[in-house]
mmCIF file of C-alpha atoms in Angstrom:
data_model
loop_
_atom_site.group_PDB
_atom_site.id
_atom_site.type_symbol
_atom_site.label_atom_id
_atom_site.label_comp_id
_atom_site.label_asym_id
_atom_site.label_seq_id
_atom_site.Cartn_x
_atom_site.Cartn_y
_atom_site.Cartn_z
ATOM 1 C CA MET F 544 -85.587 8.271 33.430
ATOM 2 C CA GLN F 545 -83.852 6.313 30.704
ATOM 3 C CA PHE F 546 -80.787 4.110 31.234
ATOM 4 C CA GLY F 547 -77.811 3.069 29.251
ATOM 5 C CA VAL F 548 -74.339 1.635 29.729
ATOM 6 C CA GLN F 549 -70.974 2.771 28.451
ATOM 7 C CA VAL F 550 -69.687 -0.759 27.129
ATOM 8 C CA ASN F 551 -65.976 -0.742 27.622
ATOM 9 C CA CYS F 552 -63.852 -1.351 24.599
ATOM 10 C CA TYR F 553 -60.467 -1.649 25.961
ATOM 11 C CA GLN F 554 -58.527 -4.675 27.324
ATOM 12 C CA THR F 555 -61.338 -6.886 25.970
ATOM 13 C CA ASP F 556 -62.378 -8.837 22.842
ATOM 14 C CA TRP F 557 -64.939 -8.644 20.247
ATOM 15 C CA ASN F 558 -66.860 -11.576 21.657
ATOM 16 C CA SER F 559 -67.326 -9.907 24.990
ATOM 17 C CA ILE F 560 -68.581 -6.571 23.375
ATOM 18 C CA LYS F 561 -70.970 -8.581 21.256
ATOM 19 C CA ALA F 562 -72.312 -10.279 24.319
ATOM 20 C CA SER F 563 -72.779 -6.947 25.957
ATOM 21 C CA ILE F 564 -74.712 -5.564 22.850
ATOM 22 C CA ASN F 565 -77.106 -8.425 22.680
ATOM 23 C CA ALA F 566 -77.787 -8.410 26.538
ATOM 24 C CA MET F 567 -78.559 -4.773 26.239
ATOM 25 C CA GLU F 568 -80.747 -5.155 23.190
ATOM 26 C CA THR F 569 -82.841 -8.149 24.755
ATOM 27 C CA GLY F 570 -82.744 -6.350 28.095
ATOM 28 C CA ASP F 571 -84.500 -3.348 29.582
ATOM 29 C CA TRP F 572 -81.997 -0.842 28.418
ATOM 30 C CA ASP F 573 -82.588 2.349 26.335
ATOM 31 C CA SER F 574 -78.880 3.253 25.077
ATOM 32 C CA ILE F 575 -75.638 2.021 24.329
ATOM 33 C CA TRP F 576 -72.458 4.016 24.356
ATOM 34 C CA PHE F 577 -68.769 3.478 23.479
ATOM 35 C CA ALA F 578 -65.681 5.686 24.261
ATOM 36 C CA ASP F 579 -63.275 6.912 21.493
ATOM 37 C CA HIS F 580 -59.567 6.287 22.149
ATOM 38 C CA PHE F 581 -57.145 4.505 20.194
ATOM 39 C CA LEU F 582 -55.017 3.374 23.074
ATOM 40 C CA PRO F 583 -56.354 2.240 26.473
ATOM 41 C CA PRO F 584 -56.590 5.586 28.321
ATOM 42 C CA SER F 585 -55.169 6.092 31.868
ATOM 43 C CA ARG F 586 -53.650 2.633 32.039
ATOM 44 C CA PRO F 587 -50.033 2.769 32.461
ATOM 45 C CA ASN F 588 -48.065 0.227 30.563
ATOM 46 C CA ALA F 589 -51.172 -0.873 28.695
ATOM 47 C CA GLU F 590 -50.561 0.427 25.134
ATOM 48 C CA GLN F 591 -50.242 -3.063 23.655
ATOM 49 C CA GLY F 592 -53.689 -3.812 25.024
ATOM 50 C CA THR F 593 -56.642 -3.862 22.739
ATOM 51 C CA ALA F 594 -58.628 -0.780 21.832
ATOM 52 C CA PHE F 595 -61.605 -1.051 19.507
ATOM 53 C CA GLU F 596 -62.176 2.051 17.370
ATOM 54 C CA GLY F 597 -65.329 3.699 18.703
ATOM 55 C CA TYR F 598 -67.148 4.710 15.554
ATOM 56 C CA THR F 599 -66.833 1.468 13.822
ATOM 57 C CA LEU F 600 -68.207 -0.233 16.826
ATOM 58 C CA ILE F 601 -71.289 1.935 16.942
ATOM 59 C CA ALA F 602 -71.950 1.441 13.246
ATOM 60 C CA VAL F 603 -71.737 -2.291 13.976
ATOM 61 C CA ALA F 604 -73.997 -2.056 16.903
ATOM 62 C CA ALA F 605 -76.539 -0.184 14.918
ATOM 63 C CA GLY F 606 -76.766 -3.023 12.411
ATOM 64 C CA MET F 607 -77.215 -5.693 15.425
ATOM 65 C CA THR F 608 -79.836 -3.620 17.111
ATOM 66 C CA GLU F 609 -83.335 -2.389 16.461
ATOM 67 C CA LYS F 610 -84.347 -0.418 19.812
ATOM 68 C CA LEU F 611 -81.156 0.859 21.384
ATOM 69 C CA ARG F 612 -80.258 4.472 20.949
ATOM 70 C CA MET F 613 -76.503 4.957 20.688
ATOM 71 C CA GLY F 614 -73.444 7.217 20.600
ATOM 72 C CA HIS F 615 -70.090 7.913 22.258
ATOM 73 C CA LEU F 616 -68.908 9.197 25.444
ATOM 74 C CA VAL F 617 -67.404 11.002 23.479
ATOM 75 C CA LEU F 618 -65.638 11.400 20.089
ATOM 76 C CA GLY F 619 -62.398 13.305 19.979
ATOM 77 C CA ASN F 620 -62.522 16.425 17.694
ATOM 78 C CA PRO F 621 -58.963 16.076 16.581
ATOM 79 C CA TYR F 622 -59.447 12.594 15.047
ATOM 80 C CA ARG F 623 -61.918 13.289 12.297
ATOM 81 C CA SER F 624 -62.670 16.470 10.410
ATOM 82 C CA PRO F 625 -66.125 17.957 11.175
ATOM 83 C CA GLY F 626 -67.284 17.743 7.641
ATOM 84 C CA LEU F 627 -66.406 14.331 7.620
ATOM 85 C CA LEU F 628 -67.885 13.697 10.847
ATOM 86 C CA ALA F 629 -71.222 15.287 10.061
ATOM 87 C CA LYS F 630 -71.407 12.884 6.999
ATOM 88 C CA MET F 631 -70.597 9.786 9.105
ATOM 89 C CA ALA F 632 -73.340 11.083 11.599
ATOM 90 C CA THR F 633 -75.999 11.734 9.116
ATOM 91 C CA THR F 634 -75.277 8.330 7.402
ATOM 92 C CA LEU F 635 -75.505 6.492 10.639
ATOM 93 C CA ASP F 636 -78.771 8.416 11.792
ATOM 94 C CA GLN F 637 -80.408 7.423 8.590
ATOM 95 C CA ALA F 638 -79.280 3.778 8.825
ATOM 96 C CA SER F 639 -80.327 3.561 12.320
ATOM 97 C CA GLU F 640 -83.601 5.195 11.668
ATOM 98 C CA GLY F 641 -83.001 7.959 14.299
ATOM 99 C CA ARG F 642 -81.270 6.302 17.066
ATOM 100 C CA PHE F 643 -77.933 8.086 16.944
ATOM 101 C CA THR F 644 -76.491 11.065 19.184
ATOM 102 C CA LEU F 645 -73.502 12.579 17.889
ATOM 103 C CA ALA F 646 -71.300 13.364 21.016
ATOM 104 C CA LEU F 647 -68.186 15.383 20.632
ATOM 105 C CA GLY F 648 -65.366 16.580 22.929
ATOM 106 C CA ALA F 649 -62.134 18.691 22.515
ATOM 107 C CA GLY F 650 -59.695 15.702 22.981
ATOM 108 C CA TRP F 651 -57.417 15.275 25.940
ATOM 109 C CA PHE F 652 -55.194 12.187 25.661
ATOM 110 C CA LYS F 653 -51.771 13.317 24.633
ATOM 111 C CA ARG F 654 -50.217 9.811 24.192
ATOM 112 C CA GLU F 655 -52.448 8.774 21.492
ATOM 113 C CA HIS F 656 -52.102 11.954 19.505
ATOM 114 C CA GLU F 657 -48.466 11.076 19.588
ATOM 115 C CA ALA F 658 -48.867 7.310 18.776
ATOM 116 C CA TYR F 659 -51.115 7.896 15.739
ATOM 117 C CA GLY F 660 -49.783 11.247 14.261
ATOM 118 C CA TRP F 661 -52.131 13.939 15.393
ATOM 119 C CA GLU F 662 -50.342 17.068 16.655
ATOM 120 C CA PHE F 663 -51.462 17.719 20.296
ATOM 121 C CA LYS F 664 -52.404 21.349 20.272
ATOM 122 C CA SER F 665 -52.615 23.585 23.314
ATOM 123 C CA MET F 666 -55.829 23.583 25.523
ATOM 124 C CA LYS F 667 -56.779 26.900 24.033
ATOM 125 C CA GLU F 668 -56.293 25.805 20.354
ATOM 126 C CA ARG F 669 -58.031 22.470 20.957
ATOM 127 C CA GLN F 670 -61.099 24.451 22.623
ATOM 128 C CA ASP F 671 -61.084 26.949 19.697
ATOM 129 C CA ARG F 672 -61.173 24.062 17.048
ATOM 130 C CA PHE F 673 -63.877 22.253 19.214
ATOM 131 C CA GLN F 674 -66.071 25.351 19.134
ATOM 132 C CA GLU F 675 -65.670 25.852 15.371
ATOM 133 C CA ALA F 676 -66.416 22.098 14.717
ATOM 134 C CA CYS F 677 -69.589 22.211 16.845
ATOM 135 C CA GLU F 678 -70.726 25.349 14.965
ATOM 136 C CA LEU F 679 -69.986 23.851 11.552
ATOM 137 C CA ILE F 680 -71.651 20.572 12.400
ATOM 138 C CA ARG F 681 -74.769 22.314 13.708
ATOM 139 C CA MET F 682 -74.839 24.354 10.434
ATOM 140 C CA LEU F 683 -74.608 21.247 8.280
ATOM 141 C CA PHE F 684 -77.239 19.619 10.372
ATOM 142 C CA THR F 685 -79.705 22.343 10.039
ATOM 143 C CA SER F 686 -79.141 24.079 6.740
ATOM 144 C CA ASP F 687 -81.413 23.353 3.824
ATOM 145 C CA GLU F 688 -78.816 24.539 1.486
ATOM 146 C CA PRO F 689 -75.215 23.683 0.891
ATOM 147 C CA VAL F 690 -72.852 25.138 3.477
ATOM 148 C CA THR F 691 -69.837 27.435 3.069
ATOM 149 C CA TYR F 692 -67.877 28.037 6.063
ATOM 150 C CA ASN F 693 -64.594 30.049 6.446
ATOM 151 C CA GLY F 694 -63.266 29.534 10.029
ATOM 152 C CA LYS F 695 -59.854 29.683 11.314
ATOM 153 C CA TYR F 696 -59.254 26.123 11.404
ATOM 154 C CA TYR F 697 -62.032 24.662 9.262
ATOM 155 C CA GLN F 698 -63.382 25.633 5.662
ATOM 156 C CA LEU F 699 -66.173 24.193 3.551
ATOM 157 C CA ASP F 700 -66.996 25.422 0.031
ATOM 158 C CA ASN F 701 -70.736 24.956 -0.827
ATOM 159 C CA ALA F 702 -70.880 21.567 0.829
ATOM 160 C CA PRO F 703 -74.320 19.791 0.706
ATOM 161 C CA MET F 704 -75.558 17.441 3.409
ATOM 162 C CA SER F 705 -77.420 14.765 1.604
ATOM 163 C CA PRO F 706 -78.893 12.561 2.919
ATOM 164 C CA GLY F 707 -79.513 14.900 6.014
ATOM 165 C CA CYS F 708 -80.417 14.028 9.536
ATOM 166 C CA PHE F 709 -83.215 11.391 10.015
ATOM 167 C CA GLN F 710 -84.172 12.926 13.216
ATOM 168 C CA LYS F 711 -86.002 16.244 13.358
ATOM 169 C CA PRO F 712 -85.118 18.771 13.746
ATOM 170 C CA HIS F 713 -81.642 17.348 13.480
ATOM 171 C CA THR F 714 -79.435 14.516 14.948
ATOM 172 C CA PRO F 715 -78.843 15.588 18.696
ATOM 173 C CA ILE F 716 -75.265 17.002 19.406
ATOM 174 C CA MET F 717 -73.856 16.178 22.915
ATOM 175 C CA VAL F 718 -71.085 18.549 23.991
ATOM 176 C CA GLY F 719 -68.820 16.302 26.041
ATOM 177 C CA GLY F 720 -67.174 17.898 29.162
ATOM 178 C CA THR F 721 -68.116 20.400 31.760
ATOM 179 C CA GLY F 722 -65.270 22.917 31.702
ATOM 180 C CA GLU F 723 -66.826 26.084 32.926
ATOM 181 C CA ARG F 724 -65.360 28.815 30.792
ATOM 182 C CA ARG F 725 -65.263 27.175 27.280
ATOM 183 C CA THR F 726 -66.992 23.725 27.054
ATOM 184 C CA LEU F 727 -70.300 24.722 28.730
ATOM 185 C CA ARG F 728 -70.449 27.972 26.705
ATOM 186 C CA THR F 729 -69.913 25.874 23.370
ATOM 187 C CA LEU F 730 -72.815 23.693 24.702
ATOM 188 C CA ALA F 731 -75.028 26.613 25.371
ATOM 189 C CA MET F 732 -74.264 28.012 21.971
ATOM 190 C CA PHE F 733 -74.359 24.764 19.603
ATOM 191 C CA GLY F 734 -75.300 21.647 21.695
ATOM 192 C CA ASP F 735 -78.502 19.767 22.612
ATOM 193 C CA VAL F 736 -77.290 17.354 25.316
ATOM 194 C CA MET F 737 -75.003 17.837 28.540
ATOM 195 C CA ASN F 738 -73.226 15.117 29.888
ATOM 196 C CA MET F 739 -71.415 15.025 33.315
ATOM 197 C CA ASP F 740 -68.644 12.579 33.275
ATOM 198 C CA GLY F 741 -68.281 10.420 36.688
ATOM 199 C CA TRP F 742 -64.751 9.198 35.518
ATOM 200 C CA ALA F 743 -63.377 12.727 35.543
ATOM 201 C CA GLY F 744 -62.146 12.783 38.910
ATOM 202 C CA GLN F 745 -64.634 14.817 40.870
ATOM 203 C CA GLY F 746 -67.164 12.142 41.459
ATOM 204 C CA MET F 747 -71.026 12.340 40.881
ATOM 205 C CA SER F 748 -72.158 14.588 43.789
ATOM 206 C CA MET F 749 -75.421 16.456 43.600
ATOM 207 C CA GLU F 750 -73.544 19.695 44.639
ATOM 208 C CA ILE F 751 -71.053 19.468 41.759
ATOM 209 C CA TYR F 752 -73.951 18.706 39.248
ATOM 210 C CA GLN F 753 -76.054 21.648 40.469
ATOM 211 C CA HIS F 754 -73.100 23.958 40.216
ATOM 212 C CA LYS F 755 -72.175 22.905 36.655
ATOM 213 C CA VAL F 756 -76.059 23.327 35.598
ATOM 214 C CA SER F 757 -75.965 26.914 37.143
ATOM 215 C CA VAL F 758 -72.914 27.770 34.949
ATOM 216 C CA LEU F 759 -74.625 26.465 31.910
ATOM 217 C CA GLU F 760 -77.693 28.474 32.590
ATOM 218 C CA LYS F 761 -75.609 31.582 32.907
ATOM 219 C CA HIS F 762 -73.948 30.822 29.580
ATOM 220 C CA CYS F 763 -77.515 30.110 27.896
ATOM 221 C CA ALA F 764 -78.589 33.536 29.177
ATOM 222 C CA ASP F 765 -75.483 35.325 27.671
ATOM 223 C CA VAL F 766 -76.119 33.744 24.198
ATOM 224 C CA GLY F 767 -79.869 33.848 24.168
ATOM 225 C CA ARG F 768 -80.575 30.136 24.725
ATOM 226 C CA ASP F 769 -83.509 28.581 26.588
ATOM 227 C CA PRO F 770 -81.670 25.986 28.854
ATOM 228 C CA ALA F 771 -84.605 23.960 28.845
ATOM 229 C CA GLU F 772 -83.649 22.871 25.204
ATOM 230 C CA ILE F 773 -80.615 21.186 26.527
ATOM 231 C CA GLN F 774 -81.129 17.615 27.893
ATOM 232 C CA ARG F 775 -78.964 16.683 30.878
ATOM 233 C CA THR F 776 -77.449 13.173 31.238
ATOM 234 C CA LEU F 777 -74.759 11.572 33.670
ATOM 235 C CA LEU F 778 -72.081 9.051 32.878
ATOM 236 C CA MET F 779 -72.263 7.277 36.325
ATOM 237 C CA PRO F 780 -69.538 4.750 37.269
ATOM 238 C CA LEU F 781 -71.480 2.298 39.559
ATOM 239 C CA LEU F 782 -70.553 -0.037 42.093
ATOM 240 C CA ILE F 783 -73.420 -1.859 44.006
ATOM 241 C CA THR F 784 -72.059 -3.282 47.153
ATOM 242 C CA GLU F 785 -72.627 -3.181 50.960
ATOM 243 C CA ASN F 786 -68.838 -3.727 51.553
ATOM 244 C CA ARG F 787 -67.679 -0.501 53.215
ATOM 245 C CA GLU F 788 -63.987 -1.022 52.242
ATOM 246 C CA HIS F 789 -65.034 -1.454 48.484
ATOM 247 C CA ILE F 790 -67.253 1.714 48.848
ATOM 248 C CA GLU F 791 -64.448 3.817 50.324
ATOM 249 C CA GLY F 792 -61.773 2.556 47.867
ATOM 250 C CA PHE F 793 -64.235 3.239 44.755
ATOM 251 C CA GLN F 794 -64.844 6.788 46.147
ATOM 252 C CA ARG F 795 -61.147 7.525 46.894
ATOM 253 C CA ARG F 796 -60.414 6.648 43.176
ATOM 254 C CA LEU F 797 -63.224 8.516 41.614
ATOM 255 C CA GLY F 798 -64.287 11.079 44.180
ATOM 256 C CA PRO F 799 -66.413 11.294 47.363
ATOM 257 C CA GLY F 800 -69.698 11.662 45.328
ATOM 258 C CA SER F 801 -69.160 8.573 43.259
ATOM 259 C CA MET F 802 -72.174 6.059 42.955
ATOM 260 C CA ALA F 803 -71.032 3.141 45.165
ATOM 261 C CA GLY F 804 -73.071 1.559 47.956
ATOM 262 C CA PRO F 805 -76.089 -0.773 48.699
ATOM 263 C CA LYS F 806 -78.732 -0.807 45.997
ATOM 264 C CA ASN F 807 -81.223 1.286 48.020
ATOM 265 C CA GLU F 808 -78.766 4.072 48.388
ATOM 266 C CA VAL F 809 -78.096 3.916 44.654
ATOM 267 C CA ILE F 810 -81.742 3.962 43.787
ATOM 268 C CA ASP F 811 -82.451 6.977 46.300
ATOM 269 C CA ARG F 812 -79.538 8.986 44.640
ATOM 270 C CA ILE F 813 -80.649 8.321 41.182
ATOM 271 C CA GLY F 814 -84.086 9.406 41.987
ATOM 272 C CA ALA F 815 -82.624 12.798 43.448
ATOM 273 C CA PHE F 816 -80.898 13.343 40.049
ATOM 274 C CA GLU F 817 -84.104 12.566 38.260
ATOM 275 C CA ARG F 818 -85.894 15.249 40.412
ATOM 276 C CA ALA F 819 -83.129 17.595 39.601
ATOM 277 C CA GLY F 820 -83.672 17.316 36.041
ATOM 278 C CA VAL F 821 -81.438 14.571 34.728
ATOM 279 C CA SER F 822 -83.242 12.516 31.994
ATOM 280 C CA GLU F 823 -80.780 9.705 31.260
ATOM 281 C CA ILE F 824 -77.911 7.812 33.240
ATOM 282 C CA MET F 825 -75.324 5.904 31.458
ATOM 283 C CA PHE F 826 -73.675 3.400 33.870
ATOM 284 C CA GLY F 827 -70.042 2.926 33.617
ATOM 285 C CA GLY F 828 -67.688 0.172 35.018
ATOM 286 C CA VAL F 829 -69.759 -2.780 34.139
ATOM 287 C CA GLN F 830 -67.663 -5.813 33.128
ATOM 288 C CA THR F 831 -67.754 -6.061 29.272
ATOM 289 C CA GLY F 832 -69.444 -9.380 28.411
ATOM 290 C CA ASP F 833 -70.814 -10.099 31.922
ATOM 291 C CA VAL F 834 -74.304 -10.672 31.168
ATOM 292 C CA GLU F 835 -75.325 -11.573 34.671
ATOM 293 C CA ALA F 836 -74.072 -8.118 35.708
ATOM 294 C CA TYR F 837 -76.192 -6.352 33.198
ATOM 295 C CA GLU F 838 -79.192 -8.492 34.376
ATOM 296 C CA ARG F 839 -78.419 -7.525 38.036
ATOM 297 C CA ILE F 840 -78.288 -3.681 37.450
ATOM 298 C CA GLU F 841 -81.657 -4.250 35.389
ATOM 299 C CA GLN F 842 -83.434 -5.998 38.246
ATOM 300 C CA GLU F 843 -81.980 -4.107 41.135
ATOM 301 C CA ILE F 844 -81.705 -0.559 40.014
ATOM 302 C CA VAL F 845 -83.393 0.026 36.491
ATOM 303 C CA ALA F 846 -86.705 -1.918 37.306
ATOM 304 C CA ALA F 847 -87.161 0.085 40.582
ATOM 305 C CA LEU F 848 -86.958 3.388 38.700
ATOM 306 C CA ARG F 849 -89.193 2.610 35.775
#
């Protein structure tokens, strides 16, 4: 099992983010992840709060580190054209010597679209655009020749991808989200990594995880894909506590399966996910810049599962 942290980049400052990056690079961590929003999401009356741009942050983190793998949970497809994003991804994969995962989602935060001038399309159109983008990016990552693409929403004319991916066979593509009809099918068709998001309101129960995996396996069978080719990961909001009131409040907010409880219970549940095929967990909810919190999770949770 490998472990990372989604480092919060809202309502914080650069020095706190820098402290988190340094703590993870020197600690027993495998990966670092940032979100991709232009306003603090799901925070009423917080539009004036800080929101650092996610791709710039990951590029800076790549230059500050040597061991950590990195990516986003996840980039919003509407914010960058897929051809541009593929160039950005191969550049960062080369510069980091193969430590980058390109993680992409359809986009959901209406208010930031309005604030920054992106038209907020219907759910169907956002999913259609997302599927095209994933197909196009995978073509650019894997083709030895320049790519021409004539989709409904995106077009390329003999576009080369040079330099290409540092990683072989290509930079991994994480398809963000677990929508059963469209997102998991897009993952089966064009993705390499599944990520189940514990912030999404259903919690982090084994039952939900197993159900989503079964849906993915059905899509893989439909499109002729071996599901074993797709890595399974979890974004897991975490609260280590024996305070029953705090546990119940955390689970009311995020769902009854959310990862809150004494350290031994957390360790046991992570072990169950590992046995069920999860290869990496990204913890969420760790206070940005709180080096002692990172060290506590390393000592109490990560060390027990190495």
